[in-house]
mmCIF file of C-alpha atoms in Angstrom:
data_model
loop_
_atom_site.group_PDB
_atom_site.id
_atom_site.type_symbol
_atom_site.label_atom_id
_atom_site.label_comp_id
_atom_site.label_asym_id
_atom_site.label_seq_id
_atom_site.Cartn_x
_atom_site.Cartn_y
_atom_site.Cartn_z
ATOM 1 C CA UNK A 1 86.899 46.346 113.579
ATOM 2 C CA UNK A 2 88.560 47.404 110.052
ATOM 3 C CA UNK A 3 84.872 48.551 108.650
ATOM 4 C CA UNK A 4 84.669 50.505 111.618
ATOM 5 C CA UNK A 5 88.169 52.115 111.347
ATOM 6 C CA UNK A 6 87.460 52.445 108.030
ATOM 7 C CA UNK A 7 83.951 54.191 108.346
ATOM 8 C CA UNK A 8 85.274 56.238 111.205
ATOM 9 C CA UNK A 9 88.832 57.451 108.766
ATOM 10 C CA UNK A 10 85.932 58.011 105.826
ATOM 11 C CA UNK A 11 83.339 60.228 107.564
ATOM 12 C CA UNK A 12 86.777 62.316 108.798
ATOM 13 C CA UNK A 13 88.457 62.972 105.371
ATOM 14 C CA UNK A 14 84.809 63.766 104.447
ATOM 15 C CA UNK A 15 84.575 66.733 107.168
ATOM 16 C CA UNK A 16 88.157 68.055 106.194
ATOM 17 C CA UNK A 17 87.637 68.167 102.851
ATOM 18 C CA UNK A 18 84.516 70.161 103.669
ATOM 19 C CA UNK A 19 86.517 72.364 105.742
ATOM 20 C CA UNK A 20 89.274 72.745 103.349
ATOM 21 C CA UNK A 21 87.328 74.641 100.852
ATOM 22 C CA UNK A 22 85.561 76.359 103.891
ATOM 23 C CA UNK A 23 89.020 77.509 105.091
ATOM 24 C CA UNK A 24 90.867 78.172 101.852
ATOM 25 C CA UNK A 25 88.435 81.049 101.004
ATOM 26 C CA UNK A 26 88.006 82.480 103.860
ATOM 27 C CA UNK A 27 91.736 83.120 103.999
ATOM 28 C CA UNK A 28 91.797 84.240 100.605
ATOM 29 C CA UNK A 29 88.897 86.771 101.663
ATOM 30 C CA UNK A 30 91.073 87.812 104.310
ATOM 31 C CA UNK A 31 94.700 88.148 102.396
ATOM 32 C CA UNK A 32 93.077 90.092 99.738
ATOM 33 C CA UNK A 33 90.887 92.251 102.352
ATOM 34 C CA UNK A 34 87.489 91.566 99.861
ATOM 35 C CA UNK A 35 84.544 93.588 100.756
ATOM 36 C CA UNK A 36 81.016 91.273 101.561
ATOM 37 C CA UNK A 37 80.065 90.873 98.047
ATOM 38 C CA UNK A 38 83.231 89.896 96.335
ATOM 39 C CA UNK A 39 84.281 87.514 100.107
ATOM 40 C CA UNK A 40 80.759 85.693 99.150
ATOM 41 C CA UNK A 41 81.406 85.292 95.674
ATOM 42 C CA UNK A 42 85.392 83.632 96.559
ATOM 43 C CA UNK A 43 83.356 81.476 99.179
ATOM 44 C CA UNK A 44 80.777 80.578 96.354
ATOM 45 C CA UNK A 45 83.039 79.686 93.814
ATOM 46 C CA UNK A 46 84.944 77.365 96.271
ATOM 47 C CA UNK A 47 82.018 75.304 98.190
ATOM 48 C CA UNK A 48 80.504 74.875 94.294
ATOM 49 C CA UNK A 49 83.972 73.431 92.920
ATOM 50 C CA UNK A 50 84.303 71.408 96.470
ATOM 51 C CA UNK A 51 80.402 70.166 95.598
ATOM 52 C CA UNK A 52 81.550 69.413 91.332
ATOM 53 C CA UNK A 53 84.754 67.563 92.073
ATOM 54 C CA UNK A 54 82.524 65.224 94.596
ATOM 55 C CA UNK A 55 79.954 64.575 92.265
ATOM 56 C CA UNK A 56 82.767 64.005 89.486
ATOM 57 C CA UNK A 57 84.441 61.555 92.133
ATOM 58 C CA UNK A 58 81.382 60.003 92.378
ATOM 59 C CA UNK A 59 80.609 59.250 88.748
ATOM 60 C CA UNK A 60 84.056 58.015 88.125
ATOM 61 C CA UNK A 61 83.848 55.423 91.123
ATOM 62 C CA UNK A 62 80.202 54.532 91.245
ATOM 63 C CA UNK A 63 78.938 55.848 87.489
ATOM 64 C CA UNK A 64 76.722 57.411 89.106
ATOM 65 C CA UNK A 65 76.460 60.042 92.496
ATOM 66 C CA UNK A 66 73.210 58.452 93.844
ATOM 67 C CA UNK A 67 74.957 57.199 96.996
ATOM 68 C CA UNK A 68 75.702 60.698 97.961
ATOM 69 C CA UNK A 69 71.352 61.397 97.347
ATOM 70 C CA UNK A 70 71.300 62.332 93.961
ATOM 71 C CA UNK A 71 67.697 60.057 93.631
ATOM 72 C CA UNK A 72 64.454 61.124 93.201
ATOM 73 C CA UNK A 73 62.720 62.304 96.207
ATOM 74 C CA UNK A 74 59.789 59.545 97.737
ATOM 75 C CA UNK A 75 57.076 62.080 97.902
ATOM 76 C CA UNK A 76 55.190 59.548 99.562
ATOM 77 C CA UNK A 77 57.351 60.671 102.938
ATOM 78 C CA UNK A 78 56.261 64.322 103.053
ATOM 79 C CA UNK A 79 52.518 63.077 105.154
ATOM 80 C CA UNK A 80 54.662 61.537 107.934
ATOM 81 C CA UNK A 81 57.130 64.412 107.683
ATOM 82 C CA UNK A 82 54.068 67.014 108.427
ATOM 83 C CA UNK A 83 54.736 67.972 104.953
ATOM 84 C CA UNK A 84 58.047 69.813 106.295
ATOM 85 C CA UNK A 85 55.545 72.515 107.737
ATOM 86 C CA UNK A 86 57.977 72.797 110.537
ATOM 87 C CA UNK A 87 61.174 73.269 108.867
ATOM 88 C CA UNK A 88 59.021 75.866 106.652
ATOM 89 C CA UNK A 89 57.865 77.841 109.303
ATOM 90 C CA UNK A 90 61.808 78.063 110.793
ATOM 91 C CA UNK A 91 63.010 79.738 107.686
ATOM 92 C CA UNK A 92 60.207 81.499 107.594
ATOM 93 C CA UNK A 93 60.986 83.088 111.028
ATOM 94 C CA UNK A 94 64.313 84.594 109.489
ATOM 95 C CA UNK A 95 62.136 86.962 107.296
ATOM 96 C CA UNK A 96 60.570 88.156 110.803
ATOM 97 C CA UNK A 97 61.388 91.774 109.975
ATOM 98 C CA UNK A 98 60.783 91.415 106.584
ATOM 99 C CA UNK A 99 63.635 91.822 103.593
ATOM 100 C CA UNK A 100 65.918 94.085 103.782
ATOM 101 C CA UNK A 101 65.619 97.302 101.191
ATOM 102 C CA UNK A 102 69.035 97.838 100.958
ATOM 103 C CA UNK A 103 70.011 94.947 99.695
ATOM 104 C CA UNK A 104 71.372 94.882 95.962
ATOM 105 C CA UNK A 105 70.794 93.397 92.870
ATOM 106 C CA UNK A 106 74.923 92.290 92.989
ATOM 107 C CA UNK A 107 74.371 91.372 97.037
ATOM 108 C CA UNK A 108 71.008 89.069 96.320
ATOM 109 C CA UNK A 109 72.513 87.380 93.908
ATOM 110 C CA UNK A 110 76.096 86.593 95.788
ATOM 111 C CA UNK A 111 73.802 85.235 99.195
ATOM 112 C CA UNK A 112 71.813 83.272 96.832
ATOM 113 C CA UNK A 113 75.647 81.698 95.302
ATOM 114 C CA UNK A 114 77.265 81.219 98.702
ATOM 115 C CA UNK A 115 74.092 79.793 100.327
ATOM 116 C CA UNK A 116 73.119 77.351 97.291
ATOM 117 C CA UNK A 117 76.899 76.341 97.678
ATOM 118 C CA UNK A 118 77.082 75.492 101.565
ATOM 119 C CA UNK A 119 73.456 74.189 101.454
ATOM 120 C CA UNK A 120 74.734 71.374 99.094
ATOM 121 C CA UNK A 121 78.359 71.398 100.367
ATOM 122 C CA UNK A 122 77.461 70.732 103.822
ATOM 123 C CA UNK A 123 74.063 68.206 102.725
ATOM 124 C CA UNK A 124 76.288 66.171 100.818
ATOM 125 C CA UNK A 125 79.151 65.826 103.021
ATOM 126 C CA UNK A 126 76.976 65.566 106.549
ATOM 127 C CA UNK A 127 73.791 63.727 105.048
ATOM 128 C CA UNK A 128 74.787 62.246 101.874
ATOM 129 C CA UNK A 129 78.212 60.878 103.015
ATOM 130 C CA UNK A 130 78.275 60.969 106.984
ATOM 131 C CA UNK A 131 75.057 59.782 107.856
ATOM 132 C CA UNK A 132 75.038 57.253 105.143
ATOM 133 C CA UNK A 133 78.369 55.886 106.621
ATOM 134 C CA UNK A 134 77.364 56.031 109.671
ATOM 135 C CA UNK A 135 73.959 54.640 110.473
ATOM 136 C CA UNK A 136 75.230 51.749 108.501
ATOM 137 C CA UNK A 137 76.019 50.517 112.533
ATOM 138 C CA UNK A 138 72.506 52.112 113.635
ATOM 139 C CA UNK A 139 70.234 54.536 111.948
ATOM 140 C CA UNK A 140 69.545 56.348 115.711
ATOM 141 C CA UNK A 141 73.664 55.970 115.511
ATOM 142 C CA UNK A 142 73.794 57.492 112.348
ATOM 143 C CA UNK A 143 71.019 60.544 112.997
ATOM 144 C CA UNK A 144 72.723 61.803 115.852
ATOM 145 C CA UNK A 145 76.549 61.344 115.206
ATOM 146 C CA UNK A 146 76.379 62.902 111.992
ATOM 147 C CA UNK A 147 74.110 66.137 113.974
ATOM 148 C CA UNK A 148 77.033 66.493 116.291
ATOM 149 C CA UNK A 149 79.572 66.586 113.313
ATOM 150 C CA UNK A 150 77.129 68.974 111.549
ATOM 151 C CA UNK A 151 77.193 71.101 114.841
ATOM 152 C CA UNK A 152 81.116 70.899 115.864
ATOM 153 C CA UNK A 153 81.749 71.757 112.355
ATOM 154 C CA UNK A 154 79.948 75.473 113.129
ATOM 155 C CA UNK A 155 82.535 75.534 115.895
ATOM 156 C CA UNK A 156 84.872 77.048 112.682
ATOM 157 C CA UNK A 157 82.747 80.170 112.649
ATOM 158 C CA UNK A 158 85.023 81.707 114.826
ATOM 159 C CA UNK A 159 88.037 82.003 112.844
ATOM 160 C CA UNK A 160 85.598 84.213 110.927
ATOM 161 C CA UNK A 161 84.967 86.679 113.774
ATOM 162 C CA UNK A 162 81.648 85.399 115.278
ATOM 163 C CA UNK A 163 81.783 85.401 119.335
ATOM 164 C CA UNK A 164 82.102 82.396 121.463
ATOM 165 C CA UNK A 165 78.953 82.576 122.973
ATOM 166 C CA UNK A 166 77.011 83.108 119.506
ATOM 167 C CA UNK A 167 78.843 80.046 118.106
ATOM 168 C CA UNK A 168 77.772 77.698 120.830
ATOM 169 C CA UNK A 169 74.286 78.774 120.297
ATOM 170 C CA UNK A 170 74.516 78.347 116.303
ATOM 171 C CA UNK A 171 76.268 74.761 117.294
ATOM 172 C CA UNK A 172 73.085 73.675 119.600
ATOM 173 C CA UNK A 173 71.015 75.125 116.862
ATOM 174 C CA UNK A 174 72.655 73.059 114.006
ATOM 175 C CA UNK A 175 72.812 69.601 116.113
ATOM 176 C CA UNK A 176 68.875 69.913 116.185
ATOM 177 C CA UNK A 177 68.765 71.389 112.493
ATOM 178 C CA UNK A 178 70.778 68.227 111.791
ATOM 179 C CA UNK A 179 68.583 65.687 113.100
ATOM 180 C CA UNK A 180 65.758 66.751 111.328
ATOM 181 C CA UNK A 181 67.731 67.129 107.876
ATOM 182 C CA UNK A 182 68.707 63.398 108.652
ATOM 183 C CA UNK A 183 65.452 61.817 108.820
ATOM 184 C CA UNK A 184 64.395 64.176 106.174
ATOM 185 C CA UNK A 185 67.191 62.519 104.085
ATOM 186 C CA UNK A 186 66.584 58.796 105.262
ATOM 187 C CA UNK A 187 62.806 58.902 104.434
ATOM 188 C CA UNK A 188 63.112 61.198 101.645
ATOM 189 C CA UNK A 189 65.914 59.086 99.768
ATOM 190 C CA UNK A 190 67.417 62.432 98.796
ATOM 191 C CA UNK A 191 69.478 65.044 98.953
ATOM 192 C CA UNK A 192 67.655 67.954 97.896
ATOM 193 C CA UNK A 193 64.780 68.411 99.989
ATOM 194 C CA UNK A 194 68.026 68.849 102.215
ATOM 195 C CA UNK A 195 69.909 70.967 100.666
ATOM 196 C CA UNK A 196 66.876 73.240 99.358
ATOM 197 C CA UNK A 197 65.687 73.871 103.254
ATOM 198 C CA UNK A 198 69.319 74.451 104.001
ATOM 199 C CA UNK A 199 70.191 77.102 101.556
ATOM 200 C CA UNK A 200 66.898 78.593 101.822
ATOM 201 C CA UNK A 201 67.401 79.287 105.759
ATOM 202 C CA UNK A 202 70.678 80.589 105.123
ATOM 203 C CA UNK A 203 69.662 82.593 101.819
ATOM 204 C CA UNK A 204 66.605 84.271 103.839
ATOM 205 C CA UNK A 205 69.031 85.044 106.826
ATOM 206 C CA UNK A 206 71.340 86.816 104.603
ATOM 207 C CA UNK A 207 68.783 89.507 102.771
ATOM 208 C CA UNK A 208 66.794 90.332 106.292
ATOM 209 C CA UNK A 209 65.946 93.160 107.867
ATOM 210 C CA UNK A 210 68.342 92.705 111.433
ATOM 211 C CA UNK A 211 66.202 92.533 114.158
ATOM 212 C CA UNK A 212 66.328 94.456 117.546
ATOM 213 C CA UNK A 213 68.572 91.826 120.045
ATOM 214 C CA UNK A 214 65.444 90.772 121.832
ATOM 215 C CA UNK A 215 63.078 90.308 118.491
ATOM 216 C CA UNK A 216 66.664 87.825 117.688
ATOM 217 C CA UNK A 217 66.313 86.085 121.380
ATOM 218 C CA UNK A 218 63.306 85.529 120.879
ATOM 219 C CA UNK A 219 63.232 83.983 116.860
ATOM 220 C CA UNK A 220 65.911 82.078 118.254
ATOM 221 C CA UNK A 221 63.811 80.766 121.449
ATOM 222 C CA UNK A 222 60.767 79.896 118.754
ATOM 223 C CA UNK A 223 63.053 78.520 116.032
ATOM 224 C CA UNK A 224 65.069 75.819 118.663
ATOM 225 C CA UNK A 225 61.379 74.725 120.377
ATOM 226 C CA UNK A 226 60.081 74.010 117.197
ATOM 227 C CA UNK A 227 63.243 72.298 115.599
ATOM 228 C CA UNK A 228 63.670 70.424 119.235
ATOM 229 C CA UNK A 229 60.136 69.095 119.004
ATOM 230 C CA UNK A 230 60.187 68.325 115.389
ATOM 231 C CA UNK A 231 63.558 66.578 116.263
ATOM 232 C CA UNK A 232 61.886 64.335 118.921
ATOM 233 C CA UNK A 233 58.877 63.470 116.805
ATOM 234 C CA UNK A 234 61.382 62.839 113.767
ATOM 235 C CA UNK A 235 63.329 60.436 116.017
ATOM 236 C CA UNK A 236 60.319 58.674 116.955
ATOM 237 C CA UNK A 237 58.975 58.476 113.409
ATOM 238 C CA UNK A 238 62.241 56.516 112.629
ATOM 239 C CA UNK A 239 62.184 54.213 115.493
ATOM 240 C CA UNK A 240 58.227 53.041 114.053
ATOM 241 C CA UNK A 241 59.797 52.025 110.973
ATOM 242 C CA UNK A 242 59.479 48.081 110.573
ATOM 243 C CA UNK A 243 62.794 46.136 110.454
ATOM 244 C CA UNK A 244 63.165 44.011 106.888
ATOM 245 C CA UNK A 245 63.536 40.516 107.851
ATOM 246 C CA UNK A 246 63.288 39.412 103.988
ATOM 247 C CA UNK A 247 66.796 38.949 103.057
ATOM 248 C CA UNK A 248 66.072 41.051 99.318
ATOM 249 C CA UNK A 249 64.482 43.855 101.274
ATOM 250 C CA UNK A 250 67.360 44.168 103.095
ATOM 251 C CA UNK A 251 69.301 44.147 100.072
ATOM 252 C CA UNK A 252 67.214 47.335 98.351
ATOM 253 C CA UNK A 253 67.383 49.000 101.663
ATOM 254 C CA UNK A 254 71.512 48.919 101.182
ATOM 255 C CA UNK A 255 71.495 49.255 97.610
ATOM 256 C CA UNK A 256 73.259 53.173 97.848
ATOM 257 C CA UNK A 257 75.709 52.204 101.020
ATOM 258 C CA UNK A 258 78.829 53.622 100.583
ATOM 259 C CA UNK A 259 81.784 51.236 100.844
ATOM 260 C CA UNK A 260 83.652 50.643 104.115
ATOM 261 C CA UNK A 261 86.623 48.978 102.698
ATOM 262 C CA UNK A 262 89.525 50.351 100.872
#
């Protein structure tokens, strides 16, 4: 009962501190009345120092910020995965309309910041740290708890403007997104297949052409049947794995839990 209070109290100081960088700039953004580029580059600057003072944390406690997936990816994975083709073609859809011309040099280069900084941010804290805690009960536990905090967390987007109706869409959109990134995580061993789809979605969103509201209806319709189908198969690839009855290769398989007590 105290682990689980104790996993439970960890995965939600995890999602504040998230938020609290998440929060702080945006306010910031909005105090100081930035235009786009320099809003993206406060936002930047924040999710990277929210990202450094974890890993930091981590080296200080651990020596070492593997058990947040700092480890070398198992390339071995990427057959079972359908070498990620799905996930590719996702972000691919984004570029439907092709880049946008207008974008500049100063513009590229803050989307590329503020995406490389929530694509690790949100990996780290939702994969690295909340999944990890969490499918230390069950991994099926841990896949889809941790999708519904990565989703509920998108629920924030409207103290940034975005409409209701939007929001709940992006929220369906991430649980699903977050499934996937799970498994791609647990089989991977690592954090930056993760965080390289992530930011790479959201990088490729940012310097698009926007799309006529149907041509977006429609991405969106392809984008959740392949991520829902991908999901289910991903789920089922999980539930094949063999359960270690040897004692030391149980051991290896916990070798980067996190800690439960205090």
């Amino acid at each position: 009962m105290n682990n689980g209070f104790n996993r439970f109290s960890k995965v939600f100081f995890a999602l504040c501190y998230m938020l609290i960088f998440y929060i702080a700039s945006g306010a910031i953004a909005a105090i100081k009345n930035l235009d786009k580029i320099q809003t993206m580059l406060v936002q930047g600057c924040f999710i990277w120092t929210s990202v450094i003072l974890l890993v930091v944390y981590f080296l200080i406690r651990y020596k070492s910020p593997d058990k947040i997936g700092f480890r070398k990816i198992k390339w071995d994975s990427a057959r079972p995965l359908l070498y990620f083709i799905p996930v590719i073609i996702v972000i691919g859809t984004n570029l439907w309309g092709g880049v946008n011309p207008d974008n500049t040099g100063k513009l590229v280069l803050a989307s590329l910041l503020v995406t490389s900084a929530v694509g690790f941010s949100e990996e780290i804290i939702c994969r690295g740290i909340v999944f990890t805690l969490l499918k230390e009960k069950s991994l099926s536990y841990g896949i889809i708890v941790s999708a519904v905090c990565f989703g509920v967390c998108h629920l924030f987007n409207i103290m940034g403007g975005a409409d209701l109706v939007g929001t709940l869409i992006q929220i369906c959109f991430a649980f699903f997104y977050g499934i996937v990134m799970a498994v791609i995580f647990y089989k991977t061993n690592s954090i930056f297949p993760c965080a390289i789809f992530h930011l790479l979605h959201d990088f490729c969103s940012f310097i698009s052409i926007d799309v006529p509201i149907t041509t977006d209806v429609a991405i969106g319709i392809i984008q959740g049947v392949i991520l829902i189908a991908y999901g289910i198969y991903c789920m089922k690839l999980c539930k094949e794995d063999p359960v270690p009855t040897n004692p030391d290769v149980k051991n290896q398989n916990d070798e980067h839990h996190l800690e439960c007590t205090v």
